[in-house]
CSV table of C-alpha atoms in Angstrom, one decimal:
chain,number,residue,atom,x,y,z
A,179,UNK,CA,82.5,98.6,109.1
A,180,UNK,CA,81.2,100.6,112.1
A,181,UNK,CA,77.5,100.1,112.9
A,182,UNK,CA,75.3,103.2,113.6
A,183,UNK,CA,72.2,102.7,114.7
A,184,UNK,CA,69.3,105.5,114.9
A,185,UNK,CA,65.5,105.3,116.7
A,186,UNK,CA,63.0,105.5,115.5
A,187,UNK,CA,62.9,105.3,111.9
A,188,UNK,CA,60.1,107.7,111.6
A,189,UNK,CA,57.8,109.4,113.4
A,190,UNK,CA,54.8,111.3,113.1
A,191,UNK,CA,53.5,114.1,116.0
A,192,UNK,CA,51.0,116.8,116.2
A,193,UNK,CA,52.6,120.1,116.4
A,194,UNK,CA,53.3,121.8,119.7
A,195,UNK,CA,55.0,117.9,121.0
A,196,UNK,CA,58.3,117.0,122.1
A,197,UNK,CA,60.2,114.0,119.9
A,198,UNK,CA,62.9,112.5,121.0
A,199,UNK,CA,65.4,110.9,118.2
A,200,UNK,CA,68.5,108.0,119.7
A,201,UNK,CA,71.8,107.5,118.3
A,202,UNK,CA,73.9,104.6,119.2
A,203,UNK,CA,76.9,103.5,118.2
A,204,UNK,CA,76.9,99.9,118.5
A,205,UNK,CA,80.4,97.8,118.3
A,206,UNK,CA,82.4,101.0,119.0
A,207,UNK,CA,82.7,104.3,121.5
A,208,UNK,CA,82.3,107.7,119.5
A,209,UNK,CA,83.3,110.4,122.1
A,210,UNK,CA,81.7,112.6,119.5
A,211,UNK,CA,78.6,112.9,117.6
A,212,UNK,CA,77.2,114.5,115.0
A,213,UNK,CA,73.7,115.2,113.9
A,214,UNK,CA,72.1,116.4,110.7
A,215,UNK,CA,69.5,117.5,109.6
A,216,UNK,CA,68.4,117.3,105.7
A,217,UNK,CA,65.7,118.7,103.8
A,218,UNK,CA,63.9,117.3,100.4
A,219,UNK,CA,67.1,117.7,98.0
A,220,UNK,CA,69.2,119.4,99.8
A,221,UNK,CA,72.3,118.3,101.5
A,222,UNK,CA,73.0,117.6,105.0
A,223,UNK,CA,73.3,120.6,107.1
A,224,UNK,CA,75.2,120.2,109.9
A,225,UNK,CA,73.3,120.9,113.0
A,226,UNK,CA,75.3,120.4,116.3
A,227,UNK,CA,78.4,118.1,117.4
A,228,UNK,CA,77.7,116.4,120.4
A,229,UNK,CA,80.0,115.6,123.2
A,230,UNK,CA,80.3,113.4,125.7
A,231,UNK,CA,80.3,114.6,129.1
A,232,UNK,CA,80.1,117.6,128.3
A,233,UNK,CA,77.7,120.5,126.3
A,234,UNK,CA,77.0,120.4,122.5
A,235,UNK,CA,78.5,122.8,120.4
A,236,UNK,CA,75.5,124.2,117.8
A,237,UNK,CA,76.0,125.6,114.6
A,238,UNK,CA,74.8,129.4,113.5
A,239,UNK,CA,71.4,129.6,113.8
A,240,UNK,CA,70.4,126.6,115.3
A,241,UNK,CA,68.2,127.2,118.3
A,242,UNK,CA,70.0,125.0,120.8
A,243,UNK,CA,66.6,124.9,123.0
A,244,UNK,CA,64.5,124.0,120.6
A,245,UNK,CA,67.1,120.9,119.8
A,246,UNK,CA,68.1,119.7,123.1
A,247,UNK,CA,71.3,117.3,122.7
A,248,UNK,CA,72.3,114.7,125.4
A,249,UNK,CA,75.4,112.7,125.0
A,250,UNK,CA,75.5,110.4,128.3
A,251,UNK,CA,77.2,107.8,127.7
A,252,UNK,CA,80.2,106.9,125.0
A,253,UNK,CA,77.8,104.9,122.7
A,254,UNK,CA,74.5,107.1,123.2
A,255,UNK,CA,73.4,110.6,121.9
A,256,UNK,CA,69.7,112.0,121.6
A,257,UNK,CA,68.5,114.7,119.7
A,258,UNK,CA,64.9,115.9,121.3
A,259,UNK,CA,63.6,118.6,119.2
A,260,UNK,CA,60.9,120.2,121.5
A,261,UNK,CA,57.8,122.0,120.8
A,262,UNK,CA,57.6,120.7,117.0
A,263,UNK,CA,56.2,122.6,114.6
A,264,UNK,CA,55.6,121.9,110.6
A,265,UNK,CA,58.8,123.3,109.8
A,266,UNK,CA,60.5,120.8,111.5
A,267,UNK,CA,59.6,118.4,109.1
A,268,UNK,CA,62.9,116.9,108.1
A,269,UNK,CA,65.2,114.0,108.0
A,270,UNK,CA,67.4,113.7,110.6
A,271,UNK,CA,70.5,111.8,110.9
A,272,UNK,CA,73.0,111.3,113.1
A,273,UNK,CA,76.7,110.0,112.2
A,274,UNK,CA,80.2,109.6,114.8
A,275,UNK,CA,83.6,109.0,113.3
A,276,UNK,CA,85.2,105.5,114.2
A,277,UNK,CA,88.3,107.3,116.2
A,278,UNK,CA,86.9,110.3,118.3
A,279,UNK,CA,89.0,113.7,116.2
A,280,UNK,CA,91.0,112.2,113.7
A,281,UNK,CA,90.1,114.4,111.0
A,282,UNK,CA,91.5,111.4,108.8
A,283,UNK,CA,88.0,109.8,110.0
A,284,UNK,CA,85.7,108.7,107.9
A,285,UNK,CA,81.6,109.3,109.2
A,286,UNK,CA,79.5,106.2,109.9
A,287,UNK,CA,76.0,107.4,109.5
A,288,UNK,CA,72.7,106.3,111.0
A,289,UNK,CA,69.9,105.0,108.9
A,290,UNK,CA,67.9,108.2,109.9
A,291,UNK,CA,64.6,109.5,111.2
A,292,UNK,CA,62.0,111.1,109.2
A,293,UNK,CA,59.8,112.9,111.2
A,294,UNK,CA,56.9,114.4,110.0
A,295,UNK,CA,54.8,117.4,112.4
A,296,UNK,CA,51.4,117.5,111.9
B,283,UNK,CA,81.5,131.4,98.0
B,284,UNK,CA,80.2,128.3,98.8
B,285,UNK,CA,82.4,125.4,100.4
B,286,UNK,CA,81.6,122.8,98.3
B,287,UNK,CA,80.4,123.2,94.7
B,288,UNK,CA,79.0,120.1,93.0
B,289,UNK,CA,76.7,120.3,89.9
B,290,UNK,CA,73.6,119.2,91.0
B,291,UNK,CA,72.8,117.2,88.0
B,292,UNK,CA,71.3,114.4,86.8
B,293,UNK,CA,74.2,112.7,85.1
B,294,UNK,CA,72.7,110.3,82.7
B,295,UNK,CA,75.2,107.8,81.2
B,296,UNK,CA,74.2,104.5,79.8
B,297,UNK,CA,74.7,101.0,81.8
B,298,UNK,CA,78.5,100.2,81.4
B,299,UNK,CA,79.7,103.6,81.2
B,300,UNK,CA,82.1,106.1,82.8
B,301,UNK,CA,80.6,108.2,85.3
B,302,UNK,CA,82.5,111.2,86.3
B,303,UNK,CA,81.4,113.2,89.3
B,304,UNK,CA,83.1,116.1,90.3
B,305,UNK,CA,83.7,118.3,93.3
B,306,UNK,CA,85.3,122.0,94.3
B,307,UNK,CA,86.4,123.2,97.7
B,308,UNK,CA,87.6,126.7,99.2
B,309,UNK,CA,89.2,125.4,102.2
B,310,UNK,CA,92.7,124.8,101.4
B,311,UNK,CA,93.3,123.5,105.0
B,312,UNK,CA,91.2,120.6,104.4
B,313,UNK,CA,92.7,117.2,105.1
B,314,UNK,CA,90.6,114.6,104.2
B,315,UNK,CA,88.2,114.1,101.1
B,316,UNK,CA,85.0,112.0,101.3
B,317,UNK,CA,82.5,110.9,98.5
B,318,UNK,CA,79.6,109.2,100.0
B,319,UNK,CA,76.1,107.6,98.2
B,320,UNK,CA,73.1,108.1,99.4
B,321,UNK,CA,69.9,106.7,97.8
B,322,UNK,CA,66.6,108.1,98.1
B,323,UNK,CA,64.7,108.4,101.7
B,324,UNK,CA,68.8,106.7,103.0
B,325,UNK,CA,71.5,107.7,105.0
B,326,UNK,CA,74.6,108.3,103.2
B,327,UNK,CA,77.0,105.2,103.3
B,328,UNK,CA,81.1,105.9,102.0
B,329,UNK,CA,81.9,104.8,99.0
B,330,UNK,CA,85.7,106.0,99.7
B,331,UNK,CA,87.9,108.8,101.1
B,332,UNK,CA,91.4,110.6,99.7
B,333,UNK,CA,93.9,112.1,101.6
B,334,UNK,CA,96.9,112.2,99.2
B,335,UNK,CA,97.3,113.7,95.8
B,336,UNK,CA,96.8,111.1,93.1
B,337,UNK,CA,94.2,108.5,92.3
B,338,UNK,CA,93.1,105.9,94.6
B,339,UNK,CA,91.3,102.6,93.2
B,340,UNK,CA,89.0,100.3,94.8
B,341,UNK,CA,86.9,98.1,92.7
B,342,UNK,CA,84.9,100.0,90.3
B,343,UNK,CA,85.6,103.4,91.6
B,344,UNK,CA,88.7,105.9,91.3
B,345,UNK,CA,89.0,108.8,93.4
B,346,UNK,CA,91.3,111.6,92.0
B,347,UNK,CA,92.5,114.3,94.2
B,348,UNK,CA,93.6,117.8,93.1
B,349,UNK,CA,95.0,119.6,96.2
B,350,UNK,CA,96.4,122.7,93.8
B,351,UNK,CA,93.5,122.8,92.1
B,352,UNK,CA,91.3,122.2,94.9
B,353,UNK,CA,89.1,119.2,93.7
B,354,UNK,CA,88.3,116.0,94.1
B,355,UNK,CA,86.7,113.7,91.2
B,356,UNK,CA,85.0,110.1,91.6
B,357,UNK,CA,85.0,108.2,88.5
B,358,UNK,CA,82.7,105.2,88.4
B,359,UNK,CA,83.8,102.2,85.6
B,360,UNK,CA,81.4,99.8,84.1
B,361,UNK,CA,78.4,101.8,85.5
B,362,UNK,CA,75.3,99.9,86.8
B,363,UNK,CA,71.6,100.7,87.6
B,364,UNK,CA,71.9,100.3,90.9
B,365,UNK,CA,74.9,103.1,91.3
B,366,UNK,CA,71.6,105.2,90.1
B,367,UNK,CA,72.0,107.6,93.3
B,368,UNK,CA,73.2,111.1,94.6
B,369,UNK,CA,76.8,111.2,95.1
B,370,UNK,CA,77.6,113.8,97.8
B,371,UNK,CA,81.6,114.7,98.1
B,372,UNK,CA,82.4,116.0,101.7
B,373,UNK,CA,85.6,117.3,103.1
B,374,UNK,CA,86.9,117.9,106.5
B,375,UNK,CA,89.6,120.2,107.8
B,376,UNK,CA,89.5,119.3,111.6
B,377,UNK,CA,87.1,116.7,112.6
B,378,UNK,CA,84.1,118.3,111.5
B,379,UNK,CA,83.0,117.1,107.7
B,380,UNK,CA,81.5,119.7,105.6
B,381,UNK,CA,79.3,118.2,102.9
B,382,UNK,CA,78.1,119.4,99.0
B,383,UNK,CA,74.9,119.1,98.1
B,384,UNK,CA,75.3,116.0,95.7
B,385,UNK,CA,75.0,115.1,92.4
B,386,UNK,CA,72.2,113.0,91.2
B,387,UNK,CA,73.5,110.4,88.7
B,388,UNK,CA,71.1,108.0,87.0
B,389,UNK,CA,72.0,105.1,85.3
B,390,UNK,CA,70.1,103.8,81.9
B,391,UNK,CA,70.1,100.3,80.8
């Protein structure tokens, strides 16, 4: 299948810093993106679909400066979550369908980043 | 209403067991129909998708889809230790998938 692949794994910061999370999509080009986010038992909440070449569309309520999305290139996508506070603490994954808006599409998901904000 | 309803769980069946795992939606535009594992501290990984009424078999696992009744079911045969894990059943209308919350199922030797 598809390979996904997501760094770092994890990362720790001291509040107030900037992290930035990559998403790649290795053997194949994802026009679109998608990140999660996904607290302690909970389920992934869908945070923004990202777009390459052009803006990312953000879901209700998340702050799309606080979670800057950059989608430059067909196999690369970065989440950088700025000014980090505790709150923030979270696993974050990232996933692309194999055939850019097939709805028919299954997600290949990255392995995730836990950050942690001190 | 919320767009996917799974019961939370744990499901406890013994090793070599049925598992059944089920799953409600609200969105009767939705196309395709998702159930995905996802062990603890891991990304999700598919475990198999639906799109037609009907059952669909692969290995171990059947998927049953409900479109009337508006739910999905994954039942798991012969049930191991390692399919111990939270089972999360997603949907998507356009391309966009919209996820449950999971069931936690454990499986007891």
């Amino acid at each position: 299948g598809a390979v996904v692949s997501q760094h770092p794994s994890r990362v720790i910061c001291k509040s107030g810093t900037s992290v930035k999370i990559e998403c790649r999509s290795l053997d194949f080009q994802a026009t679109t993106m998608f990140w999660y986010r996904q607290f302690p038992k909970q389920s992934l909440m869908l945070m923004a679909t990202s777009n390459e070449g052009s803006k990312a569309t953000y879901e209700q309520g998340v702050e799309k400066d606080k979670f800057l999305i950059n989608h430059a290139s067909l196999t690369l996508s970065t989440l950088t979550v700025t000014s980090a506070h505790p709150e923030d603490s979270s696993f974050y994954i990232c996933s692309a369908p194999t055939a850019g808006g097939n709805p028919y599409n299954e997600q290949f998901f990255g392995p995730g980043t836990r950050l942690t904000v001190l | 209403q919320k767009e996917v309803e799974q019961n939370s769980g744990p499901l406890s069946v013994p090793e070599g067991a049925i598992a059944s795992l089920n799953c409600t939606y609200s969105d009767r535009g939705s196309q395709s129909f998702f159930w995905y594992r996802q062990y603890s501290g891991k990304s999700p990984e598919l475990i198999m998708f639906i799109y037609s009424n009907g059952d669909k078999e692969d290995g171990r696992f059947t998927a049953q889809l409900n479109k009337a009744s508006q739910y999905v079911s994954l039942l798991i045969r012969d049930s191991q230790p390692s399919d111990s894990a939270t089972y999360l059943c997603a949907f998507s209308r356009s391309y966009i998938p919209t996820f449950g919350r999971g069931t936690s199922l454990i499986v007891h030797p």
